[in-house]
Amino acid sequence: MTNKDTNTEEKIKEAARKLFLQKGYANTKTRDIAAEAGINLALLNYYFRSKEKLFALIMKEHMMSFLSGLQHILNQELDFDKQIQLFADSYIDMLLVNPDLPIFILSELRNHPDKFLEETQLRERVHEVRFFKELIARTDSKVHPLHFFINLISITVFPFVGRPLIQGISGISDQQFTQMMQERKELIPKWIELILSNS
Amino acid sequence: MTNKDTNTEEKIKEAARKLFLQKGYANTKTRDIAAEAGINLALLNYYFRSKEKLFALIMKEHMMSFLSGLQHILNQELDFDKQIQLFADSYIDMLLVNPDLPIFILSELRNHPDKFLEETQLRERVHEVRFFKELIARTDSKVHPLHFFINLISITVFPFVGRPLIQGISGISDQQFTQMMQERKELIPKWIELILSNS
DNA sequence: CAATTTTTTAATCATTTGTTTAAATCAAAT
DNA sequence: ATTTGATTTAAACAAATGATTAAAAAATTG
């Protein structure tokens, strides 16, 4: 505490987190970060060598927390149905706190398709998750189990990615949007279970 | 034809379409566009005044075609179920041809939240669409009809936005991805109708 | 306290990038 | 064919941007 918030290195990281998340890599200038952190521009390079290295650090941090969250939820020893409920509930909570996270990750992933996937060992770590084994076991149909996972992620995450469009079309307020996302915590598990049980 | 493809103005637009779509506004340099179009750099400003004006043009074009597509499909005089089928089918076809379109639009919309929504009269034009009136009429439940529209868009569009993650996690090939999207043309209507009829 | 190391600062550099200019070339009209 | 206007070109400009430097200030060590 004492050191962590006043510490120059941490101040730069904090500013970088905020701005990169908000505006992406290309739209964030080193001078913006320095100003936001309230430090001299040269200190950015002193502590992190380059803008790119600083970004890689922040990006990895985000990918890891995204992954750890997923891993933690989907590895719990729970009923399959309970697990879906837990996922929707805690993931939407997380997204309401970090609404910019998905579009940030997906935008940057577009520019460096492999870079970040490799260094987080995404595939390896997700593959041994309980939920997936359960999901595969559950589907006796000819429909690929991945479809159901895609559906779950889609209806949970997409509203946050497509938010400007959704609000632009429907005209709902920020408050109404949040309200609807709260409702989805309970609706998503029902929908997914419905889809799963009829396949 | 004769003029349209060799025409300098059109060559620049074509190059701009390709590069903006692929890399976004900030990551596309005017020199890249000039090189791609095979023309002198100054011609970009000669014909379009500025990079920003050129971009606004391309962006509006994309928003319009996105909107017209939606409008055309959702205004057809068809059964509600048929309409959902038509939507999934033709929208996935479109997305397979333009897989970068959603992430492009959503990324840029993040930087200029209102700018493009206003000038396309998105809300006004979508609001008078047959499909929505039908959707609202259909839902007697206490669940907001917008939820179902969000679901339809989510499971249709999100796979293309989240493609790097989906392929990174599952390890499926490009070909397998395309195959799955083809399958979803028939699956999505079933899922959506299932959800609708149980609400 | 003096010496040494670490941190911070202001100034500057080198490159990139969007845009402009002035001259050259091309096309159309009289 | 000459004139006039439109198009194209090479060169340059100005601002933005990531990075470096050398000196000053602060902190640490002996």
Short mmCIF file of C-alpha atoms (C1' of nucleotides) in Angstrom, two decimals:
data_model
loop_
_atom_site.label_atom_id
_atom_site.label_comp_id
_atom_site.label_asym_id
_atom_site.label_seq_id
_atom_site.Cartn_x
_atom_site.Cartn_y
_atom_site.Cartn_z
CA MET A 1 0.00 0.00 0.00
CA THR A 2 2.46 2.60 1.28
CA ASN A 3 4.70 2.29 -1.71
CA LYS A 4 2.46 0.71 -4.32
CA ASP A 5 0.32 3.74 -5.22
CA THR A 6 2.93 6.48 -5.10
CA ASN A 7 5.62 4.38 -6.69
CA THR A 8 6.48 5.79 -10.14
CA GLU A 9 6.56 2.44 -11.88
CA GLU A 10 3.10 1.59 -10.60
CA LYS A 11 1.72 5.03 -11.47
CA ILE A 12 2.81 4.52 -15.07
CA LYS A 13 1.28 1.06 -15.23
CA GLU A 14 -1.95 2.34 -13.77
CA ALA A 15 -2.17 5.16 -16.31
CA ALA A 16 -1.26 2.77 -19.12
CA ARG A 17 -3.94 0.30 -18.05
CA LYS A 18 -6.57 3.00 -18.08
CA LEU A 19 -5.64 4.56 -21.42
CA PHE A 20 -4.79 1.42 -23.38
CA LEU A 21 -8.06 -0.13 -22.26
CA GLN A 22 -10.01 2.97 -23.20
CA LYS A 23 -8.40 3.86 -26.51
CA GLY A 24 -6.29 0.90 -27.63
CA TYR A 25 -2.60 0.76 -28.44
CA ALA A 26 -2.48 2.92 -31.57
CA ASN A 27 -4.63 5.70 -30.15
CA THR A 28 -2.73 5.99 -26.90
CA LYS A 29 0.33 8.26 -27.02
CA THR A 30 3.27 7.96 -24.65
CA ARG A 31 2.73 11.59 -23.73
CA ASP A 32 -0.87 10.84 -22.76
CA ILE A 33 0.35 8.12 -20.42
CA ALA A 34 2.97 10.39 -18.90
CA ALA A 35 0.42 13.15 -18.37
CA GLU A 36 -2.16 10.77 -16.87
CA ALA A 37 0.48 9.36 -14.53
CA GLY A 38 1.79 12.82 -13.73
CA ILE A 39 5.39 11.91 -14.49
CA ASN A 40 8.11 12.94 -16.90
CA LEU A 41 7.90 11.35 -20.33
CA ALA A 42 11.40 9.90 -20.14
CA LEU A 43 10.48 7.81 -17.14
CA LEU A 44 8.27 5.65 -19.28
CA ASN A 45 11.28 4.50 -21.25
CA TYR A 46 13.45 4.42 -18.14
CA TYR A 47 11.17 1.89 -16.46
CA PHE A 48 9.72 -0.02 -19.40
CA ARG A 49 12.20 0.43 -22.27
CA SER A 50 9.50 1.15 -24.86
CA LYS A 51 5.81 1.78 -25.38
CA GLU A 52 5.52 -1.65 -26.97
CA LYS A 53 7.08 -3.45 -23.99
CA LEU A 54 4.80 -1.58 -21.62
CA PHE A 55 1.82 -2.52 -23.74
CA ALA A 56 2.83 -6.18 -23.92
CA LEU A 57 2.98 -6.19 -20.13
CA ILE A 58 -0.51 -4.71 -19.72
CA MET A 59 -1.95 -6.92 -22.42
CA LYS A 60 -0.56 -10.07 -20.85
CA GLU A 61 -1.93 -8.96 -17.50
CA HIS A 62 -5.42 -8.59 -18.98
CA MET A 63 -5.28 -11.85 -20.88
CA MET A 64 -4.17 -13.63 -17.73
CA SER A 65 -6.90 -12.19 -15.54
CA PHE A 66 -9.46 -12.97 -18.23
CA LEU A 67 -8.14 -16.51 -18.38
CA SER A 68 -7.80 -17.02 -14.65
CA GLY A 69 -11.35 -15.85 -14.15
CA LEU A 70 -12.61 -18.29 -16.73
CA GLN A 71 -10.49 -21.08 -15.31
CA HIS A 72 -11.56 -20.47 -11.76
CA ILE A 73 -15.26 -20.48 -12.59
CA LEU A 74 -15.23 -23.41 -14.96
CA ASN A 75 -13.14 -25.65 -12.74
CA GLN A 76 -15.44 -25.53 -9.72
CA GLU A 77 -16.83 -28.85 -8.55
CA LEU A 78 -20.46 -28.02 -9.29
CA ASP A 79 -23.43 -29.35 -11.22
CA PHE A 80 -23.28 -28.46 -14.86
CA ASP A 81 -26.32 -26.23 -14.51
CA LYS A 82 -24.92 -24.54 -11.44
CA GLN A 83 -21.70 -23.92 -13.30
CA ILE A 84 -23.50 -22.12 -16.11
CA GLN A 85 -25.31 -20.00 -13.54
CA LEU A 86 -22.05 -19.18 -11.80
CA PHE A 87 -20.44 -18.32 -15.11
CA ALA A 88 -23.20 -15.94 -16.23
CA ASP A 89 -23.41 -14.35 -12.83
CA SER A 90 -19.76 -13.72 -12.14
CA TYR A 91 -18.80 -12.96 -15.73
CA ILE A 92 -21.49 -10.33 -16.14
CA ASP A 93 -20.44 -8.82 -12.81
CA MET A 94 -16.90 -8.64 -14.11
CA LEU A 95 -18.04 -7.12 -17.42
CA LEU A 96 -20.12 -4.47 -15.67
CA VAL A 97 -16.96 -3.40 -13.85
CA ASN A 98 -14.75 -3.68 -16.96
CA PRO A 99 -17.08 -3.04 -19.87
CA ASP A 100 -14.24 -2.08 -22.23
CA LEU A 101 -12.26 -5.26 -21.69
CA PRO A 102 -13.76 -7.43 -24.47
CA ILE A 103 -13.53 -4.88 -27.27
CA PHE A 104 -10.01 -4.04 -26.11
CA ILE A 105 -8.80 -7.63 -26.19
CA LEU A 106 -10.53 -8.46 -29.46
CA SER A 107 -9.32 -5.29 -31.19
CA GLU A 108 -5.72 -5.87 -30.23
CA LEU A 109 -5.94 -9.56 -31.02
CA ARG A 110 -6.88 -8.54 -34.53
CA ASN A 111 -3.56 -6.75 -34.98
CA HIS A 112 -1.41 -9.47 -33.43
CA PRO A 113 -3.42 -12.62 -34.10
CA ASP A 114 -1.03 -15.08 -32.46
CA LYS A 115 1.38 -13.12 -30.27
CA PHE A 116 -0.73 -13.05 -27.12
CA LEU A 117 -2.42 -16.40 -27.55
CA GLU A 118 0.91 -18.18 -27.56
CA GLU A 119 2.44 -16.56 -24.53
CA THR A 120 -0.62 -17.18 -22.37
CA GLN A 121 -0.80 -20.86 -23.34
CA LEU A 122 -4.47 -20.26 -23.82
CA ARG A 123 -5.29 -23.53 -25.55
CA GLU A 124 -3.34 -25.70 -23.14
CA ARG A 125 -4.89 -24.15 -20.06
CA VAL A 126 -8.47 -24.05 -21.31
CA HIS A 127 -8.35 -27.57 -22.61
CA GLU A 128 -8.04 -29.16 -19.21
CA VAL A 129 -11.01 -27.30 -17.81
CA ARG A 130 -13.71 -29.44 -16.22
CA PHE A 131 -16.55 -27.60 -17.89
CA PHE A 132 -15.47 -28.61 -21.36
CA LYS A 133 -15.15 -32.27 -20.58
CA GLU A 134 -18.64 -32.09 -19.09
CA LEU A 135 -19.94 -30.20 -22.11
CA ILE A 136 -18.53 -32.78 -24.50
CA ALA A 137 -19.97 -35.62 -22.44
CA ARG A 138 -23.35 -33.92 -22.38
CA THR A 139 -23.84 -33.63 -26.11
CA ASP A 140 -24.93 -36.86 -27.66
CA SER A 141 -26.23 -35.05 -30.73
CA LYS A 142 -24.42 -34.61 -34.00
CA VAL A 143 -23.98 -30.91 -33.18
CA HIS A 144 -20.41 -30.00 -32.33
CA PRO A 145 -20.16 -29.14 -28.59
CA LEU A 146 -18.18 -26.03 -29.47
CA HIS A 147 -21.41 -24.50 -30.80
CA PHE A 148 -22.83 -24.40 -27.30
CA PHE A 149 -19.75 -22.85 -25.83
CA ILE A 150 -19.79 -20.23 -28.58
CA ASN A 151 -23.43 -19.52 -27.76
CA LEU A 152 -22.72 -19.10 -24.08
CA ILE A 153 -19.85 -16.69 -24.67
CA SER A 154 -21.74 -14.87 -27.41
CA ILE A 155 -24.87 -14.00 -25.47
CA THR A 156 -22.81 -13.12 -22.40
CA VAL A 157 -20.04 -11.03 -23.93
CA PHE A 158 -21.46 -9.61 -27.14
CA PRO A 159 -23.81 -7.10 -25.54
CA PHE A 160 -20.76 -5.32 -24.14
CA VAL A 161 -18.92 -5.35 -27.45
CA GLY A 162 -21.95 -4.22 -29.42
CA ARG A 163 -23.14 -1.81 -26.78
CA PRO A 164 -22.93 1.39 -28.85
CA LEU A 165 -24.92 -0.26 -31.60
CA ILE A 166 -27.48 -1.75 -29.24
CA GLN A 167 -28.02 1.52 -27.43
CA GLY A 168 -27.95 3.41 -30.72
CA ILE A 169 -30.68 1.24 -32.18
CA SER A 170 -32.89 0.78 -29.16
CA GLY A 171 -32.31 4.11 -27.49
CA ILE A 172 -32.05 2.60 -24.02
CA SER A 173 -30.12 4.56 -21.40
CA ASP A 174 -26.93 3.48 -19.65
CA GLN A 175 -28.97 2.66 -16.61
CA GLN A 176 -31.43 0.54 -18.58
CA PHE A 177 -28.53 -1.24 -20.23
CA THR A 178 -27.05 -2.15 -16.85
CA GLN A 179 -30.47 -3.26 -15.69
CA MET A 180 -30.82 -5.56 -18.69
CA MET A 181 -27.41 -7.08 -18.08
CA GLN A 182 -28.47 -7.81 -14.53
CA GLU A 183 -31.55 -9.56 -15.86
CA ARG A 184 -29.41 -11.64 -18.19
CA LYS A 185 -27.58 -13.18 -15.24
CA GLU A 186 -30.69 -15.27 -14.65
CA LEU A 187 -31.92 -15.49 -18.22
CA ILE A 188 -28.76 -16.79 -19.86
CA PRO A 189 -28.60 -20.02 -17.84
CA LYS A 190 -32.25 -20.72 -18.71
CA TRP A 191 -31.69 -20.13 -22.39
CA ILE A 192 -28.51 -22.19 -22.55
CA GLU A 193 -30.03 -25.10 -20.65
CA LEU A 194 -33.03 -24.96 -22.95
CA ILE A 195 -30.82 -25.12 -26.02
CA LEU A 196 -28.71 -27.91 -24.57
CA SER A 197 -31.61 -30.07 -23.53
CA ASN A 198 -33.21 -29.84 -26.97
CA SER A 199 -30.23 -30.88 -29.07
CA MET B 1 -17.17 -0.51 -65.84
CA THR B 2 -14.78 0.98 -68.37
CA ASN B 3 -14.01 3.94 -66.19
CA LYS B 4 -14.94 2.74 -62.73
CA ASP B 5 -11.99 0.42 -62.05
CA THR B 6 -9.17 2.48 -63.58
CA ASN B 7 -10.52 5.79 -62.35
CA THR B 8 -8.11 7.27 -59.77
CA GLU B 9 -10.79 8.30 -57.34
CA GLU B 10 -12.22 4.78 -57.30
CA LYS B 11 -8.79 3.18 -56.97
CA ILE B 12 -8.16 5.22 -53.84
CA LYS B 13 -11.54 4.33 -52.39
CA GLU B 14 -10.97 0.66 -53.13
CA ALA B 15 -7.57 0.68 -51.42
CA ALA B 16 -8.97 2.63 -48.48
CA ARG B 17 -11.85 0.18 -48.09
CA LYS B 18 -9.45 -2.74 -47.97
CA LEU B 19 -6.93 -1.23 -45.56
CA PHE B 20 -9.30 0.54 -43.19
CA LEU B 21 -11.35 -2.63 -42.90
CA GLN B 22 -8.26 -4.73 -42.25
CA LYS B 23 -6.35 -2.47 -39.87
CA GLY B 24 -8.70 0.28 -38.73
CA TYR B 25 -8.31 4.03 -38.98
CA ALA B 26 -5.34 4.61 -36.67
CA ASN B 27 -3.26 1.77 -38.07
CA THR B 28 -3.78 2.72 -41.70
CA LYS B 29 -1.35 5.33 -43.03
CA THR B 30 -2.10 7.57 -45.98
CA ARG B 31 1.08 6.26 -47.61
CA ASP B 32 -0.20 2.70 -47.29
CA ILE B 33 -3.37 3.67 -49.10
CA ALA B 34 -1.44 5.45 -51.84
CA ALA B 35 0.83 2.43 -52.30
CA GLU B 36 -2.05 -0.03 -52.34
CA ALA B 37 -3.88 2.09 -54.90
CA GLY B 38 -0.70 2.61 -56.92
CA ILE B 39 -1.09 6.35 -57.01
CA ASN B 40 0.80 9.40 -55.83
CA LEU B 41 0.29 10.35 -52.20
CA ALA B 42 -0.91 13.86 -52.99
CA LEU B 43 -3.85 12.53 -54.97
CA LEU B 44 -5.46 11.31 -51.80
CA ASN B 45 -5.77 14.88 -50.55
CA TYR B 46 -6.55 16.13 -54.04
CA TYR B 47 -9.64 13.94 -54.29
CA PHE B 48 -10.73 13.59 -50.68
CA ARG B 49 -9.31 16.64 -48.85
CA SER B 50 -8.08 14.61 -45.87
CA LYS B 51 -7.61 11.13 -44.48
CA GLU B 52 -10.43 11.78 -42.07
CA LYS B 53 -12.89 12.78 -44.80
CA LEU B 54 -11.96 9.71 -46.81
CA PHE B 55 -12.47 7.56 -43.75
CA ALA B 56 -15.83 9.11 -42.94
CA LEU B 57 -16.91 8.29 -46.48
CA ILE B 58 -15.87 4.64 -46.25
CA MET B 59 -17.32 4.30 -42.79
CA LYS B 60 -20.66 5.70 -43.82
CA GLU B 61 -20.67 3.38 -46.81
CA HIS B 62 -20.16 0.37 -44.54
CA MET B 63 -22.72 1.47 -42.00
CA MET B 64 -25.22 2.01 -44.77
CA SER B 65 -24.70 -1.36 -46.38
CA PHE B 66 -24.86 -3.00 -42.96
CA LEU B 67 -28.10 -1.17 -42.31
CA SER B 68 -29.62 -1.70 -45.73
CA GLY B 69 -28.92 -5.42 -45.48
CA LEU B 70 -30.61 -5.58 -42.13
CA GLN B 71 -33.52 -3.47 -43.33
CA HIS B 72 -34.02 -5.48 -46.47
CA ILE B 73 -34.10 -8.80 -44.65
CA LEU B 74 -36.21 -7.71 -41.73
CA ASN B 75 -38.81 -5.93 -43.81
CA GLN B 76 -39.74 -8.91 -46.00
CA GLU B 77 -43.34 -10.02 -45.83
CA LEU B 78 -42.65 -13.41 -44.34
CA ASP B 79 -43.61 -15.55 -41.37
CA PHE B 80 -41.70 -14.61 -38.27
CA ASP B 81 -39.91 -17.95 -38.28
CA LYS B 82 -39.07 -17.66 -41.95
CA GLN B 83 -37.69 -14.23 -41.31
CA ILE B 84 -35.32 -15.51 -38.67
CA GLN B 85 -34.18 -18.21 -41.05
CA LEU B 86 -33.62 -15.68 -43.80
CA PHE B 87 -31.72 -13.44 -41.42
CA ALA B 88 -29.35 -16.15 -40.20
CA ASP B 89 -28.81 -17.47 -43.69
CA SER B 90 -28.11 -14.25 -45.50
CA TYR B 91 -26.30 -12.54 -42.66
CA ILE B 92 -23.88 -15.42 -42.18
CA ASP B 93 -23.30 -15.49 -45.93
CA MET B 94 -22.47 -11.80 -45.78
CA LEU B 95 -20.18 -12.29 -42.78
CA LEU B 96 -18.31 -15.14 -44.47
CA VAL B 97 -17.54 -12.74 -47.32
CA ASN B 98 -16.76 -9.80 -45.00
CA PRO B 99 -15.49 -11.40 -41.80
CA ASP B 100 -13.69 -8.23 -40.67
CA LEU B 101 -16.72 -6.00 -40.94
CA PRO B 102 -18.13 -6.38 -37.40
CA ILE B 103 -14.87 -5.84 -35.50
CA PHE B 104 -14.13 -2.91 -37.79
CA ILE B 105 -17.44 -1.18 -37.17
CA LEU B 106 -17.41 -1.87 -33.45
CA SER B 107 -13.81 -0.77 -32.99
CA GLU B 108 -14.36 2.53 -34.75
CA LEU B 109 -17.66 3.07 -33.03
CA ARG B 110 -15.76 2.90 -29.78
CA ASN B 111 -13.66 5.92 -30.76
CA HIS B 112 -16.53 8.00 -32.12
CA PRO B 113 -19.51 6.75 -30.12
CA ASP B 114 -22.13 8.99 -31.69
CA LYS B 115 -20.72 10.44 -34.90
CA PHE B 116 -21.70 7.61 -37.21
CA LEU B 117 -24.90 6.63 -35.49
CA GLU B 118 -26.34 10.08 -35.98
CA GLU B 119 -25.54 10.52 -39.63
CA THR B 120 -26.99 7.15 -40.59
CA GLN B 121 -30.25 7.79 -38.74
CA LEU B 122 -29.83 4.31 -37.37
CA ARG B 123 -32.52 4.48 -34.74
CA GLU B 124 -35.13 6.08 -36.96
CA ARG B 125 -34.65 3.56 -39.76
CA VAL B 126 -34.48 0.45 -37.62
CA HIS B 127 -37.47 1.45 -35.57
CA GLU B 128 -39.93 1.12 -38.42
CA VAL B 129 -38.77 -2.36 -39.32
CA ARG B 130 -41.49 -5.00 -39.49
CA PHE B 131 -39.48 -7.59 -37.60
CA PHE B 132 -39.35 -5.52 -34.44
CA LYS B 133 -43.04 -4.85 -34.33
CA GLU B 134 -43.58 -8.57 -34.75
CA LEU B 135 -41.01 -9.33 -32.06
CA ILE B 136 -42.68 -6.99 -29.60
CA ALA B 137 -46.09 -8.45 -30.39
CA ARG B 138 -44.77 -11.97 -29.90
CA THR B 139 -43.46 -11.52 -26.40
CA ASP B 140 -46.19 -11.69 -23.84
CA SER B 141 -43.68 -12.43 -21.09
CA LYS B 142 -42.18 -9.95 -18.69
CA VAL B 143 -38.86 -10.31 -20.51
CA HIS B 144 -37.94 -7.24 -22.55
CA PRO B 145 -38.16 -8.08 -26.28
CA LEU B 146 -34.79 -6.45 -26.83
CA HIS B 147 -33.21 -9.44 -25.05
CA PHE B 148 -34.24 -11.69 -27.92
CA PHE B 149 -32.93 -9.35 -30.54
CA ILE B 150 -29.64 -9.11 -28.65
CA ASN B 151 -29.51 -12.90 -28.56
CA LEU B 152 -30.09 -13.22 -32.28
CA ILE B 153 -27.39 -10.69 -33.14
CA SER B 154 -25.02 -12.11 -30.54
CA ILE B 155 -24.99 -15.71 -31.65
CA THR B 156 -24.88 -14.67 -35.29
CA VAL B 157 -22.22 -11.96 -35.19
CA PHE B 158 -20.05 -12.71 -32.19
CA PRO B 159 -18.28 -15.77 -33.62
CA PHE B 160 -16.75 -13.47 -36.24
CA VAL B 161 -15.68 -10.88 -33.70
CA GLY B 162 -14.30 -13.45 -31.30
CA ARG B 163 -12.83 -15.64 -34.02
CA PRO B 164 -9.18 -15.39 -32.93
CA LEU B 165 -10.13 -16.40 -29.40
CA ILE B 166 -12.43 -19.19 -30.51
CA GLN B 167 -9.85 -20.63 -32.85
CA GLY B 168 -7.10 -20.02 -30.31
CA ILE B 169 -8.97 -21.93 -27.63
CA SER B 170 -10.45 -24.74 -29.67
CA GLY B 171 -7.70 -25.11 -32.22
CA ILE B 172 -10.11 -25.51 -35.12
CA SER B 173 -8.84 -24.63 -38.59
CA ASP B 174 -10.11 -21.86 -40.84
CA GLN B 175 -11.93 -24.45 -42.86
CA GLN B 176 -13.58 -25.98 -39.81
CA PHE B 177 -14.59 -22.51 -38.67
CA THR B 178 -16.29 -21.81 -41.98
CA GLN B 179 -17.95 -25.20 -41.80
CA MET B 180 -19.34 -24.43 -38.35
CA MET B 181 -20.68 -21.08 -39.49
CA GLN B 182 -22.47 -22.88 -42.31
CA GLU B 183 -24.02 -25.22 -39.76
CA ARG B 184 -25.16 -22.27 -37.67
CA LYS B 185 -27.34 -21.01 -40.54
CA GLU B 186 -29.75 -23.80 -39.67
CA LEU B 187 -29.03 -24.05 -35.96
CA ILE B 188 -29.56 -20.41 -35.02
CA PRO B 189 -33.22 -20.27 -36.11
CA LYS B 190 -33.93 -23.42 -34.10
CA TRP B 191 -32.26 -22.04 -31.01
CA ILE B 192 -33.94 -18.66 -31.25
CA GLU B 193 -37.37 -20.12 -31.83
CA LEU B 194 -36.82 -22.43 -28.89
CA ILE B 195 -35.93 -19.54 -26.64
CA LEU B 196 -38.83 -17.45 -27.90
CA SER B 197 -41.44 -20.15 -27.48
CA ASN B 198 -40.37 -20.83 -23.90
CA SER B 199 -40.51 -17.30 -22.57
"C1'" DC C 1 29.46 13.76 5.64
"C1'" DA C 2 31.29 12.23 1.28
"C1'" DA C 3 30.84 9.08 -2.32
"C1'" DT C 4 28.01 6.41 -5.11
"C1'" DT C 5 23.91 4.96 -7.14
"C1'" DT C 6 19.25 5.70 -8.47
"C1'" DT C 7 15.72 8.59 -10.07
"C1'" DT C 8 13.99 12.65 -12.37
"C1'" DT C 9 14.07 16.49 -15.55
"C1'" DA C 10 14.37 19.47 -19.68
"C1'" DA C 11 15.99 19.48 -24.03
"C1'" DT C 12 16.78 17.35 -28.23
"C1'" DC C 13 16.73 13.73 -31.92
"C1'" DA C 14 15.13 10.96 -35.58
"C1'" DT C 15 11.23 9.14 -37.76
"C1'" DT C 16 6.69 8.97 -39.08
"C1'" DT C 17 2.75 10.98 -40.87
"C1'" DG C 18 -0.84 14.07 -42.81
"C1'" DT C 19 -0.82 17.76 -45.79
"C1'" DT C 20 0.65 21.39 -49.09
"C1'" DT C 21 3.07 23.47 -52.93
"C1'" DA C 22 4.78 24.41 -57.37
"C1'" DA C 23 5.92 22.58 -61.41
"C1'" DA C 24 5.04 19.07 -65.04
"C1'" DT C 25 1.98 16.36 -67.78
"C1'" DC C 26 -2.28 15.27 -69.86
"C1'" DA C 27 -6.93 16.09 -71.84
"C1'" DA C 28 -10.48 18.93 -73.69
"C1'" DA C 29 -12.13 22.88 -75.98
"C1'" DT C 30 -11.87 26.59 -79.19
"C1'" DA D 1 -2.30 24.04 -82.81
"C1'" DT D 2 -2.97 26.83 -78.90
"C1'" DT D 3 -5.10 27.74 -74.86
"C1'" DT D 4 -7.23 26.42 -70.81
"C1'" DG D 5 -8.37 23.52 -67.14
"C1'" DA D 6 -7.78 19.12 -64.84
"C1'" DT D 7 -4.68 15.68 -63.17
"C1'" DT D 8 -0.34 13.92 -61.62
"C1'" DT D 9 4.23 14.20 -59.72
"C1'" DA D 10 8.33 15.03 -56.74
"C1'" DA D 11 9.65 17.61 -53.10
"C1'" DA D 12 9.10 19.72 -48.96
"C1'" DC D 13 6.75 21.26 -44.57
"C1'" DA D 14 4.94 21.16 -40.03
"C1'" DA D 15 3.28 18.69 -36.41
"C1'" DA D 16 3.20 14.54 -33.77
"C1'" DT D 17 5.47 10.90 -31.66
"C1'" DG D 18 8.68 7.37 -29.60
"C1'" DA D 19 13.04 7.49 -27.88
"C1'" DT D 20 17.59 9.23 -26.07
"C1'" DT D 21 20.91 12.20 -23.71
"C1'" DA D 22 23.28 14.77 -20.38
"C1'" DA D 23 22.81 17.14 -16.44
"C1'" DA D 24 20.38 17.89 -11.95
"C1'" DA D 25 18.22 16.14 -7.86
"C1'" DA D 26 17.29 12.70 -4.58
"C1'" DA D 27 18.22 8.63 -2.17
"C1'" DT D 28 21.40 5.18 -0.51
"C1'" DT D 29 25.66 3.48 1.15
"C1'" DG D 30 30.02 3.33 3.48
#
